[in-house]
């Protein structure tokens, strides 16, 4: 199981290189509407346990999880790993760090 996190700067660089990683946004819908990373799938942390099946096809692929500051995404990462997702990476610092990167 890979548990290495990813920095916001690394994510920005990968997007700049036209990579299309699987990105999961676990913030609330209003936060996602204010600003989001293009292509990110929105599943708020509170509904993640009952919506994990929506991500089943990505169980063995790298999934980058982000929130505002990195705390909710760390929780989401743990939930996903406990449910068999093998390569979930937390975007350290979340959108706050992403905006500064």
Short mmCIF file of C-alpha atoms in Angstrom, two decimals:
data_model
loop_
_atom_site.label_atom_id
_atom_site.label_comp_id
_atom_site.label_asym_id
_atom_site.label_seq_id
_atom_site.Cartn_x
_atom_site.Cartn_y
_atom_site.Cartn_z
CA UNK A 1 0.00 0.00 0.00
CA UNK A 2 1.37 3.38 -1.01
CA UNK A 3 0.70 6.10 1.54
CA UNK A 4 2.98 8.85 0.31
CA UNK A 5 1.31 12.23 0.18
CA UNK A 6 1.75 14.76 -2.61
CA UNK A 7 2.48 18.46 -2.34
CA UNK A 8 0.26 21.04 -3.98
CA UNK A 9 3.26 22.14 -6.05
CA UNK A 10 3.75 18.57 -7.34
CA UNK A 11 0.07 18.40 -8.27
CA UNK A 12 0.24 21.75 -10.08
CA UNK A 13 3.31 20.58 -12.00
CA UNK A 14 1.60 17.36 -13.05
CA UNK A 15 -1.45 19.28 -14.27
CA UNK A 16 0.86 21.69 -16.13
CA UNK A 17 2.41 18.62 -17.82
CA UNK A 18 -1.08 17.71 -19.07
CA UNK A 19 -1.34 14.70 -16.77
CA UNK A 20 -4.88 13.78 -15.80
CA UNK A 21 -4.67 12.29 -12.31
CA UNK A 22 -7.84 11.15 -10.56
CA UNK A 23 -8.60 13.98 -8.13
CA UNK A 24 -11.19 13.72 -5.36
CA UNK A 25 -12.44 16.89 -3.67
CA UNK A 26 -13.89 16.12 -0.22
CA UNK A 27 -14.96 19.68 0.59
CA UNK A 28 -18.55 20.90 0.74
CA UNK A 29 -20.39 21.78 -2.51
CA UNK A 30 -20.26 25.54 -1.80
CA UNK A 31 -16.48 25.37 -1.38
CA UNK A 32 -16.17 23.45 -4.65
CA UNK A 33 -18.29 26.07 -6.42
CA UNK A 34 -16.06 28.91 -5.17
CA UNK A 35 -12.93 27.27 -6.52
CA UNK A 36 -11.99 23.81 -7.71
CA UNK A 37 -9.30 21.93 -9.54
CA UNK A 38 -10.54 21.16 -13.06
CA UNK A 39 -11.77 17.61 -13.39
CA UNK A 40 -11.92 16.89 -9.67
CA UNK A 41 -14.79 14.68 -8.52
CA UNK A 42 -16.74 16.15 -5.59
CA UNK A 43 -17.76 13.81 -2.79
CA UNK A 44 -18.02 15.69 0.53
CA UNK A 45 -16.26 13.90 3.39
CA UNK A 46 -19.52 13.41 5.31
CA UNK A 47 -21.03 11.36 2.48
CA UNK A 48 -17.84 9.55 1.43
CA UNK A 49 -18.48 6.26 3.30
CA UNK A 50 -21.82 5.66 1.56
CA UNK A 51 -20.51 6.91 -1.82
CA UNK A 52 -17.23 4.97 -1.95
CA UNK A 53 -18.78 2.62 -4.53
CA UNK A 54 -18.66 5.53 -7.00
CA UNK A 55 -14.86 5.19 -6.91
CA UNK A 56 -14.62 1.39 -7.12
CA UNK A 57 -13.23 1.47 -10.66
CA UNK A 58 -10.22 3.42 -9.33
CA UNK A 59 -9.42 1.11 -6.39
CA UNK A 60 -5.99 0.18 -7.71
CA UNK A 61 -5.18 3.51 -9.35
CA UNK A 62 -3.60 6.58 -7.85
CA UNK A 63 -6.24 8.90 -6.38
CA UNK A 64 -5.28 12.38 -5.16
CA UNK A 65 -7.57 13.64 -2.38
CA UNK A 66 -7.83 17.29 -1.41
CA UNK A 67 -9.83 19.64 0.79
CA UNK A 68 -9.23 23.18 2.01
CA UNK A 69 -6.25 22.59 4.30
CA UNK A 70 -5.43 18.88 4.15
CA UNK A 71 -7.23 17.72 7.31
CA UNK A 72 -10.46 16.38 5.77
CA UNK A 73 -8.54 14.80 2.91
CA UNK A 74 -6.29 12.98 5.40
CA UNK A 75 -9.45 11.55 7.02
CA UNK A 76 -10.80 10.60 3.58
CA UNK A 77 -7.47 8.95 2.75
CA UNK A 78 -7.73 6.77 5.89
CA UNK A 79 -11.37 5.83 5.13
CA UNK A 80 -10.46 4.85 1.58
CA UNK A 81 -7.42 2.82 2.62
CA UNK A 82 -9.53 0.95 5.18
CA UNK A 83 -11.87 0.08 2.31
CA UNK A 84 -9.27 -1.39 0.01
CA UNK A 85 -8.07 1.60 -2.01
CA UNK A 86 -4.38 0.92 -2.50
CA UNK A 87 -2.91 4.22 -3.74
CA UNK A 88 -4.60 7.21 -2.11
CA UNK A 89 -2.47 10.34 -1.76
CA UNK A 90 -3.39 13.37 0.34
CA UNK A 91 -2.68 16.76 -1.23
CA UNK A 92 -0.75 18.39 1.61
CA UNK A 93 -2.12 21.79 2.59
CA UNK A 94 -5.14 21.41 0.30
CA UNK A 95 -6.49 24.35 -1.69
CA UNK A 96 -4.70 26.83 0.58
CA UNK A 97 -1.34 25.40 -0.46
CA UNK A 98 -2.50 24.92 -4.06
CA UNK A 99 -3.29 28.63 -4.32
CA UNK A 100 0.16 29.51 -3.01
CA UNK A 101 2.07 27.01 -5.17
#
